[in-house]
Amino acid sequence: SLWSHLKMTCAIATCIYLQYGREDELLGKEPDDYTFALIGGDADRIGAYLNRSLRLPDLRGGSDIVKEATQAAAKYIASELGPDCVIFSAGGNFLAVAPAFMADDLIEKAKEEFERATEGELTITVCKVEGDGSRLKSAFGQMWRRLRSEVRKKKLVNPIELRPGLRAGLELCDVCGRRPWRHVDPMRIRPYDMAPRPERLCEACNKRRLRGLEVRARLHLKAESLEDLEDEDGYVALIKADGDSVGRVFDGSRLMEYGREVSPARLDFLSTYIHEVCERELRRVVEEDFGGEVIYAGGDDLLAIVKGRDAFECARAVHDTFVSTMREQMTRSLGVLIMKSHFPIYVGLLAVSQLLDNAKSLEVKNGIDFDIIYQIGITKEDVSYKARERLQKKKLTARPYKWEKFREFLSALSDLMGLTETQIYLIADIMTSDRPDKIHAAKCFVRSQIGRGLIGYEVEEKLLKAIDDGMLVDIVMARRRIT
Ligand SMILES: [Zn+2]
């Protein structure tokens, strides 16, 4: 767009002006002779930070702190260079262009500002890559790829130190489990499977919870707790989604396939556009169409909570809205996790992150993985891709689904709603048994039911196909929770 182009031109002009002011002996240099720096920041272990949430306010608070910290870093750079020099900033990430001689100072200060806002609870890695004006124009994508790999390398060199475990005997915070508790939340009783008492929070976790309460008031959010978002059976769904291969779209790998390089202006346009789609369109879908809540929608990421029963319909709407708004140039993968609303929220966050990873492990991405958890002891391994593969081999699941396959799953799910509970459980029972001929036996059972007039012919074909595809057990699992 023209606006993005002008903004970028301004940024480059600003950088030149700042260098010009400093080295006036260089009067008359061409833009190509100036050295620019791309500065990129990426929060460390942001997933683990957000997952450190026992309750809805903890998650809201954490997400708000990330937002504020990202803005603080970007704002510092903008205050030094002007807002045009910040190419994008959202969800713990930022990218800026600066005159090379200012880069080190900006890196240090941006990091300081970020970590001041998080009070050190979440750190950020900030790096730079330098190039002259002609490289900035002609090889911007390459510079950005190099910057991202610099950030990754630096994270390996400086592994993020977790606070050391405390001596046994100290009573620890119920949220982070790492520091002694200092505050009690009288409004909250610990989850159901422990001896009931009010939750105990350490200083940092208490602040974060209070921030979450503040966020609710500020944004006029309806739900006080997860229970306010549950369906009539007491289930909520966490939906986590992000755009597929966004890095490749941004850094120009995608464009290079068409023989073009990405320009800073194009990157600026794309990131703004994707951010707006997520922030505006997907929020509308989740909140207005499904009465759920968006926890964050920044960059291309989305985390939302809806009623358990709405899980698949909302996931479908989020996916289709994104893909159609991006004019089918980008796809989106999702993780969907259904759980009891009184479970600690980190249980769901941990699982849904793994589910999204599973969906993204599919060869062409554009996938979805889902699960329903009935106990809080679930681990990432329980829902890992490897665990999925083991079940797939036995035809006990077809998860994760490619998007087209998921559509088939949804239509099979609704087609088979007419079966009685007993019929479908009998089939699932055979499928999950140890007998070596279980697939054959399940099909025989279906045919016998037809022979006795208990299953219609129109259902037979779908049922047999679902057995062959490994979808049947997924359908049995889902039909109890999804209308
Ligand atoms: Zn704590």
PDB file of N, CA and C in Angstrom, residues 165-242:
ATOM      1  N   GLY A 165      14.931 -23.962  42.465  1.00  0.00           N
ATOM      2  CA  GLY A 165      13.887 -24.514  43.306  1.00  0.00           C
ATOM      3  C   GLY A 165      14.169 -24.172  44.758  1.00  0.00           C
ATOM      4  N   LEU A 166      13.129 -23.938  45.512  1.00  0.00           N
ATOM      5  CA  LEU A 166      13.343 -23.532  46.900  1.00  0.00           C
ATOM      6  C   LEU A 166      13.457 -24.749  47.796  1.00  0.00           C
ATOM      7  N   ARG A 167      14.024 -24.508  48.950  1.00  0.00           N
ATOM      8  CA  ARG A 167      14.201 -25.603  49.893  1.00  0.00           C
ATOM      9  C   ARG A 167      12.855 -26.224  50.251  1.00  0.00           C
ATOM     10  N   ALA A 168      12.871 -27.514  50.462  1.00  0.00           N
ATOM     11  CA  ALA A 168      11.642 -28.183  50.867  1.00  0.00           C
ATOM     12  C   ALA A 168      11.214 -27.636  52.224  1.00  0.00           C
ATOM     13  N   GLY A 169       9.936 -27.715  52.508  1.00  0.00           N
ATOM     14  CA  GLY A 169       9.476 -27.245  53.804  1.00  0.00           C
ATOM     15  C   GLY A 169       8.856 -25.864  53.710  1.00  0.00           C
ATOM     16  N   LEU A 170       9.315 -25.066  52.721  1.00  0.00           N
ATOM     17  CA  LEU A 170       8.696 -23.761  52.525  1.00  0.00           C
ATOM     18  C   LEU A 170       7.363 -23.958  51.823  1.00  0.00           C
ATOM     19  N   GLU A 171       6.380 -23.174  52.195  1.00  0.00           N
ATOM     20  CA  GLU A 171       5.101 -23.299  51.517  1.00  0.00           C
ATOM     21  C   GLU A 171       5.089 -22.384  50.302  1.00  0.00           C
ATOM     22  N   LEU A 172       4.848 -22.988  49.146  1.00  0.00           N
ATOM     23  CA  LEU A 172       5.030 -22.266  47.894  1.00  0.00           C
ATOM     24  C   LEU A 172       3.717 -21.723  47.340  1.00  0.00           C
ATOM     25  N   CYS A 173       3.887 -20.752  46.452  1.00  0.00           N
ATOM     26  CA  CYS A 173       2.780 -20.120  45.738  1.00  0.00           C
ATOM     27  C   CYS A 173       2.001 -21.176  44.942  1.00  0.00           C
ATOM     28  N   ASP A 174       0.678 -21.089  44.956  1.00  0.00           N
ATOM     29  CA  ASP A 174      -0.143 -22.069  44.241  1.00  0.00           C
ATOM     30  C   ASP A 174      -0.073 -21.900  42.729  1.00  0.00           C
ATOM     31  N   VAL A 175       0.354 -20.729  42.264  1.00  0.00           N
ATOM     32  CA  VAL A 175       0.370 -20.487  40.825  1.00  0.00           C
ATOM     33  C   VAL A 175       1.694 -20.921  40.210  1.00  0.00           C
ATOM     34  N   CYS A 176       2.804 -20.336  40.684  1.00  0.00           N
ATOM     35  CA  CYS A 176       4.082 -20.639  40.043  1.00  0.00           C
ATOM     36  C   CYS A 176       4.775 -21.819  40.714  1.00  0.00           C
ATOM     37  N   GLY A 177       4.428 -22.087  41.966  1.00  0.00           N
ATOM     38  CA  GLY A 177       5.037 -23.210  42.669  1.00  0.00           C
ATOM     39  C   GLY A 177       6.526 -23.042  42.892  1.00  0.00           C
ATOM     40  N   ARG A 178       7.027 -21.813  42.782  1.00  0.00           N
ATOM     41  CA  ARG A 178       8.477 -21.626  42.861  1.00  0.00           C
ATOM     42  C   ARG A 178       8.911 -20.692  43.981  1.00  0.00           C
ATOM     43  N   ARG A 179       7.993 -19.849  44.405  1.00  0.00           N
ATOM     44  CA  ARG A 179       8.354 -18.882  45.434  1.00  0.00           C
ATOM     45  C   ARG A 179       7.396 -19.023  46.607  1.00  0.00           C
ATOM     46  N   PRO A 180       7.839 -18.622  47.806  1.00  0.00           N
ATOM     47  CA  PRO A 180       6.950 -18.722  48.964  1.00  0.00           C
ATOM     48  C   PRO A 180       5.729 -17.820  48.783  1.00  0.00           C
ATOM     49  N   TRP A 181       4.607 -18.238  49.319  1.00  0.00           N
ATOM     50  CA  TRP A 181       3.411 -17.411  49.168  1.00  0.00           C
ATOM     51  C   TRP A 181       3.424 -16.268  50.161  1.00  0.00           C
ATOM     52  N   ARG A 182       2.797 -15.155  49.757  1.00  0.00           N
ATOM     53  CA  ARG A 182       2.730 -13.973  50.608  1.00  0.00           C
ATOM     54  C   ARG A 182       1.299 -13.462  50.737  1.00  0.00           C
ATOM     55  N   HIS A 183       0.457 -13.793  49.749  1.00  0.00           N
ATOM     56  CA  HIS A 183      -0.900 -13.260  49.728  1.00  0.00           C
ATOM     57  C   HIS A 183      -1.898 -14.400  49.628  1.00  0.00           C
ATOM     58  N   VAL A 184      -3.100 -14.120  50.111  1.00  0.00           N
ATOM     59  CA  VAL A 184      -4.160 -15.105  50.007  1.00  0.00           C
ATOM     60  C   VAL A 184      -5.266 -14.503  49.161  1.00  0.00           C
ATOM     61  N   ASP A 185      -5.803 -15.292  48.233  1.00  0.00           N
ATOM     62  CA  ASP A 185      -6.942 -14.811  47.453  1.00  0.00           C
ATOM     63  C   ASP A 185      -8.207 -15.407  48.063  1.00  0.00           C
ATOM     64  N   PRO A 186      -8.916 -14.633  48.872  1.00  0.00           N
ATOM     65  CA  PRO A 186     -10.072 -15.181  49.585  1.00  0.00           C
ATOM     66  C   PRO A 186     -11.215 -15.547  48.645  1.00  0.00           C
ATOM     67  N   MET A 187     -11.168 -15.019  47.412  1.00  0.00           N
ATOM     68  CA  MET A 187     -12.242 -15.280  46.460  1.00  0.00           C
ATOM     69  C   MET A 187     -12.068 -16.632  45.780  1.00  0.00           C
ATOM     70  N   ARG A 188     -10.906 -17.219  45.937  1.00  0.00           N
ATOM     71  CA  ARG A 188     -10.621 -18.425  45.173  1.00  0.00           C
ATOM     72  C   ARG A 188     -10.215 -19.585  46.065  1.00  0.00           C
ATOM     73  N   ILE A 189     -10.901 -20.689  45.895  1.00  0.00           N
ATOM     74  CA  ILE A 189     -10.552 -21.899  46.621  1.00  0.00           C
ATOM     75  C   ILE A 189      -9.795 -22.793  45.644  1.00  0.00           C
ATOM     76  N   ARG A 190      -8.799 -23.490  46.138  1.00  0.00           N
ATOM     77  CA  ARG A 190      -8.004 -24.347  45.253  1.00  0.00           C
ATOM     78  C   ARG A 190      -8.865 -25.365  44.518  1.00  0.00           C
ATOM     79  N   PRO A 191      -8.366 -25.859  43.392  1.00  0.00           N
ATOM     80  CA  PRO A 191      -9.126 -26.826  42.598  1.00  0.00           C
ATOM     81  C   PRO A 191      -9.619 -28.018  43.423  1.00  0.00           C
ATOM     82  N   TYR A 192     -10.638 -28.642  42.881  1.00  0.00           N
ATOM     83  CA  TYR A 192     -11.457 -29.594  43.620  1.00  0.00           C
ATOM     84  C   TYR A 192     -10.725 -30.783  44.219  1.00  0.00           C
ATOM     85  N   ASP A 193      -9.588 -31.184  43.631  1.00  0.00           N
ATOM     86  CA  ASP A 193      -9.011 -32.453  44.073  1.00  0.00           C
ATOM     87  C   ASP A 193      -8.038 -32.294  45.232  1.00  0.00           C
ATOM     88  N   MET A 194      -7.940 -31.075  45.758  1.00  0.00           N
ATOM     89  CA  MET A 194      -7.043 -30.884  46.891  1.00  0.00           C
ATOM     90  C   MET A 194      -7.883 -30.472  48.102  1.00  0.00           C
ATOM     91  N   ALA A 195      -7.241 -30.488  49.248  1.00  0.00           N
ATOM     92  CA  ALA A 195      -7.951 -30.045  50.444  1.00  0.00           C
ATOM     93  C   ALA A 195      -8.345 -28.583  50.248  1.00  0.00           C
ATOM     94  N   PRO A 196      -9.625 -28.245  50.440  1.00  0.00           N
ATOM     95  CA  PRO A 196     -10.051 -26.877  50.153  1.00  0.00           C
ATOM     96  C   PRO A 196      -9.450 -25.860  51.127  1.00  0.00           C
ATOM     97  N   ARG A 197      -8.882 -24.808  50.558  1.00  0.00           N
ATOM     98  CA  ARG A 197      -8.423 -23.640  51.316  1.00  0.00           C
ATOM     99  C   ARG A 197      -8.214 -22.533  50.288  1.00  0.00           C
ATOM    100  N   PRO A 198      -8.226 -21.273  50.726  1.00  0.00           N
ATOM    101  CA  PRO A 198      -8.027 -20.201  49.744  1.00  0.00           C
ATOM    102  C   PRO A 198      -6.658 -20.324  49.080  1.00  0.00           C
ATOM    103  N   GLU A 199      -6.566 -19.878  47.846  1.00  0.00           N
ATOM    104  CA  GLU A 199      -5.300 -19.973  47.125  1.00  0.00           C
ATOM    105  C   GLU A 199      -4.269 -19.021  47.706  1.00  0.00           C
ATOM    106  N   ARG A 200      -3.018 -19.486  47.709  1.00  0.00           N
ATOM    107  CA  ARG A 200      -1.913 -18.674  48.220  1.00  0.00           C
ATOM    108  C   ARG A 200      -1.031 -18.256  47.056  1.00  0.00           C
ATOM    109  N   LEU A 201      -0.699 -16.985  47.036  1.00  0.00           N
ATOM    110  CA  LEU A 201       0.064 -16.464  45.906  1.00  0.00           C
ATOM    111  C   LEU A 201       1.316 -15.726  46.374  1.00  0.00           C
ATOM    112  N   CYS A 202       2.377 -15.845  45.576  1.00  0.00           N
ATOM    113  CA  CYS A 202       3.586 -15.077  45.867  1.00  0.00           C
ATOM    114  C   CYS A 202       3.370 -13.641  45.380  1.00  0.00           C
ATOM    115  N   GLU A 203       4.343 -12.790  45.663  1.00  0.00           N
ATOM    116  CA  GLU A 203       4.239 -11.369  45.317  1.00  0.00           C
ATOM    117  C   GLU A 203       3.922 -11.172  43.825  1.00  0.00           C
ATOM    118  N   ALA A 204       4.747 -11.800  42.962  1.00  0.00           N
ATOM    119  CA  ALA A 204       4.613 -11.569  41.519  1.00  0.00           C
ATOM    120  C   ALA A 204       3.294 -12.123  40.990  1.00  0.00           C
ATOM    121  N   CYS A 205       2.925 -13.316  41.437  1.00  0.00           N
ATOM    122  CA  CYS A 205       1.695 -13.928  40.936  1.00  0.00           C
ATOM    123  C   CYS A 205       0.470 -13.177  41.450  1.00  0.00           C
ATOM    124  N   ASN A 206       0.582 -12.629  42.653  1.00  0.00           N
ATOM    125  CA  ASN A 206      -0.520 -11.847  43.201  1.00  0.00           C
ATOM    126  C   ASN A 206      -0.725 -10.572  42.383  1.00  0.00           C
ATOM    127  N   LYS A 207       0.386  -9.927  42.047  1.00  0.00           N
ATOM    128  CA  LYS A 207       0.310  -8.714  41.220  1.00  0.00           C
ATOM    129  C   LYS A 207      -0.346  -9.020  39.885  1.00  0.00           C
ATOM    130  N   ARG A 208       0.057 -10.159  39.323  1.00  0.00           N
ATOM    131  CA  ARG A 208      -0.460 -10.533  38.017  1.00  0.00           C
ATOM    132  C   ARG A 208      -1.960 -10.811  38.101  1.00  0.00           C
ATOM    133  N   ARG A 209      -2.393 -11.453  39.171  1.00  0.00           N
ATOM    134  CA  ARG A 209      -3.824 -11.718  39.319  1.00  0.00           C
ATOM    135  C   ARG A 209      -4.603 -10.412  39.468  1.00  0.00           C
ATOM    136  N   LEU A 210      -4.050  -9.493  40.270  1.00  0.00           N
ATOM    137  CA  LEU A 210      -4.719  -8.198  40.437  1.00  0.00           C
ATOM    138  C   LEU A 210      -4.803  -7.468  39.098  1.00  0.00           C
ATOM    139  N   ARG A 211      -3.743  -7.601  38.301  1.00  0.00           N
ATOM    140  CA  ARG A 211      -3.749  -6.990  36.972  1.00  0.00           C
ATOM    141  C   ARG A 211      -4.887  -7.578  36.138  1.00  0.00           C
ATOM    142  N   GLY A 212      -5.076  -8.891  36.272  1.00  0.00           N
ATOM    143  CA  GLY A 212      -6.153  -9.555  35.539  1.00  0.00           C
ATOM    144  C   GLY A 212      -7.518  -9.008  35.928  1.00  0.00           C
ATOM    145  N   LEU A 213      -7.700  -8.722  37.204  1.00  0.00           N
ATOM    146  CA  LEU A 213      -8.978  -8.169  37.670  1.00  0.00           C
ATOM    147  C   LEU A 213      -9.179  -6.764  37.094  1.00  0.00           C
ATOM    148  N   GLU A 214      -8.066  -6.030  37.034  1.00  0.00           N
ATOM    149  CA  GLU A 214      -8.078  -4.686  36.461  1.00  0.00           C
ATOM    150  C   GLU A 214      -8.469  -4.729  34.982  1.00  0.00           C
ATOM    151  N   VAL A 215      -7.888  -5.712  34.268  1.00  0.00           N
ATOM    152  CA  VAL A 215      -8.162  -5.856  32.836  1.00  0.00           C
ATOM    153  C   VAL A 215      -9.652  -6.087  32.617  1.00  0.00           C
ATOM    154  N   ARG A 216     -10.231  -6.911  33.476  1.00  0.00           N
ATOM    155  CA  ARG A 216     -11.652  -7.217  33.329  1.00  0.00           C
ATOM    156  C   ARG A 216     -12.491  -5.943  33.447  1.00  0.00           C
ATOM    157  N   ALA A 217     -12.156  -5.112  34.433  1.00  0.00           N
ATOM    158  CA  ALA A 217     -12.897  -3.872  34.628  1.00  0.00           C
ATOM    159  C   ALA A 217     -12.670  -2.926  33.452  1.00  0.00           C
ATOM    160  N   ARG A 218     -11.418  -2.820  33.024  1.00  0.00           N
ATOM    161  CA  ARG A 218     -11.067  -1.879  31.962  1.00  0.00           C
ATOM    162  C   ARG A 218     -11.756  -2.238  30.652  1.00  0.00           C
ATOM    163  N   LEU A 219     -11.798  -3.540  30.337  1.00  0.00           N
ATOM    164  CA  LEU A 219     -12.360  -3.967  29.050  1.00  0.00           C
ATOM    165  C   LEU A 219     -13.827  -4.388  29.163  1.00  0.00           C
ATOM    166  N   HIS A 220     -14.398  -4.198  30.342  1.00  0.00           N
ATOM    167  CA  HIS A 220     -15.796  -4.586  30.582  1.00  0.00           C
ATOM    168  C   HIS A 220     -16.050  -6.032  30.180  1.00  0.00           C
ATOM    169  N   LEU A 221     -15.181  -6.930  30.620  1.00  0.00           N
ATOM    170  CA  LEU A 221     -15.349  -8.342  30.274  1.00  0.00           C
ATOM    171  C   LEU A 221     -16.422  -8.953  31.168  1.00  0.00           C
ATOM    172  N   LYS A 222     -17.268  -9.767  30.546  1.00  0.00           N
ATOM    173  CA  LYS A 222     -18.397 -10.345  31.279  1.00  0.00           C
ATOM    174  C   LYS A 222     -17.934 -11.368  32.307  1.00  0.00           C
ATOM    175  N   ALA A 223     -17.064 -12.272  31.850  1.00  0.00           N
ATOM    176  CA  ALA A 223     -16.738 -13.429  32.677  1.00  0.00           C
ATOM    177  C   ALA A 223     -15.836 -13.052  33.844  1.00  0.00           C
ATOM    178  N   GLU A 224     -16.229 -13.486  35.035  1.00  0.00           N
ATOM    179  CA  GLU A 224     -15.375 -13.270  36.188  1.00  0.00           C
ATOM    180  C   GLU A 224     -14.403 -14.436  36.307  1.00  0.00           C
ATOM    181  N   SER A 225     -14.912 -15.628  35.964  1.00  0.00           N
ATOM    182  CA  SER A 225     -14.061 -16.815  36.014  1.00  0.00           C
ATOM    183  C   SER A 225     -14.387 -17.678  34.807  1.00  0.00           C
ATOM    184  N   LEU A 226     -13.622 -18.744  34.655  1.00  0.00           N
ATOM    185  CA  LEU A 226     -13.824 -19.663  33.537  1.00  0.00           C
ATOM    186  C   LEU A 226     -15.246 -20.245  33.556  1.00  0.00           C
ATOM    187  N   GLU A 227     -15.784 -20.426  34.752  1.00  0.00           N
ATOM    188  CA  GLU A 227     -17.129 -20.985  34.885  1.00  0.00           C
ATOM    189  C   GLU A 227     -18.174 -20.143  34.152  1.00  0.00           C
ATOM    190  N   ASP A 228     -17.918 -18.835  34.049  1.00  0.00           N
ATOM    191  CA  ASP A 228     -18.883 -17.968  33.364  1.00  0.00           C
ATOM    192  C   ASP A 228     -18.868 -18.167  31.855  1.00  0.00           C
ATOM    193  N   LEU A 229     -17.905 -18.948  31.358  1.00  0.00           N
ATOM    194  CA  LEU A 229     -17.820 -19.176  29.915  1.00  0.00           C
ATOM    195  C   LEU A 229     -18.206 -20.614  29.559  1.00  0.00           C
ATOM    196  N   GLU A 230     -18.640 -21.392  30.556  1.00  0.00           N
ATOM    197  CA  GLU A 230     -18.883 -22.819  30.318  1.00  0.00           C
ATOM    198  C   GLU A 230     -20.228 -23.071  29.635  1.00  0.00           C
ATOM    199  N   ASP A 231     -20.378 -24.287  29.084  1.00  0.00           N
ATOM    200  CA  ASP A 231     -21.671 -24.676  28.517  1.00  0.00           C
ATOM    201  C   ASP A 231     -22.517 -25.332  29.613  1.00  0.00           C
ATOM    202  N   GLU A 232     -23.690 -25.846  29.237  1.00  0.00           N
ATOM    203  CA  GLU A 232     -24.610 -26.350  30.269  1.00  0.00           C
ATOM    204  C   GLU A 232     -24.062 -27.575  31.009  1.00  0.00           C
ATOM    205  N   ASP A 233     -23.054 -28.238  30.419  1.00  0.00           N
ATOM    206  CA  ASP A 233     -22.452 -29.374  31.109  1.00  0.00           C
ATOM    207  C   ASP A 233     -21.198 -28.995  31.889  1.00  0.00           C
ATOM    208  N   GLY A 234     -20.869 -27.701  31.883  1.00  0.00           N
ATOM    209  CA  GLY A 234     -19.711 -27.261  32.657  1.00  0.00           C
ATOM    210  C   GLY A 234     -18.382 -27.355  31.915  1.00  0.00           C
ATOM    211  N   TYR A 235     -18.428 -27.356  30.573  1.00  0.00           N
ATOM    212  CA  TYR A 235     -17.183 -27.449  29.794  1.00  0.00           C
ATOM    213  C   TYR A 235     -16.872 -26.153  29.055  1.00  0.00           C
ATOM    214  N   VAL A 236     -15.575 -25.850  28.976  1.00  0.00           N
ATOM    215  CA  VAL A 236     -15.125 -24.739  28.145  1.00  0.00           C
ATOM    216  C   VAL A 236     -14.151 -25.281  27.098  1.00  0.00           C
ATOM    217  N   ALA A 237     -13.939 -24.500  26.050  1.00  0.00           N
ATOM    218  CA  ALA A 237     -12.960 -24.879  25.033  1.00  0.00           C
ATOM    219  C   ALA A 237     -11.928 -23.775  24.903  1.00  0.00           C
ATOM    220  N   LEU A 238     -10.659 -24.177  24.862  1.00  0.00           N
ATOM    221  CA  LEU A 238      -9.578 -23.239  24.565  1.00  0.00           C
ATOM    222  C   LEU A 238      -9.221 -23.424  23.098  1.00  0.00           C
ATOM    223  N   ILE A 239      -9.181 -22.334  22.372  1.00  0.00           N
ATOM    224  CA  ILE A 239      -8.812 -22.407  20.956  1.00  0.00           C
ATOM    225  C   ILE A 239      -7.553 -21.589  20.756  1.00  0.00           C
ATOM    226  N   LYS A 240      -6.509 -22.254  20.276  1.00  0.00           N
ATOM    227  CA  LYS A 240      -5.257 -21.552  20.021  1.00  0.00           C
ATOM    228  C   LYS A 240      -4.943 -21.692  18.540  1.00  0.00           C
ATOM    229  N   ALA A 241      -4.622 -20.585  17.907  1.00  0.00           N
ATOM    230  CA  ALA A 241      -4.422 -20.639  16.461  1.00  0.00           C
ATOM    231  C   ALA A 241      -3.320 -19.691  16.052  1.00  0.00           C
ATOM    232  N   ASP A 242      -2.596 -20.052  15.011  1.00  0.00           N
ATOM    233  CA  ASP A 242      -1.761 -19.033  14.370  1.00  0.00           C
ATOM    234  C   ASP A 242      -1.601 -19.303  12.887  1.00  0.00           C
TER     235      ASP A 242
END
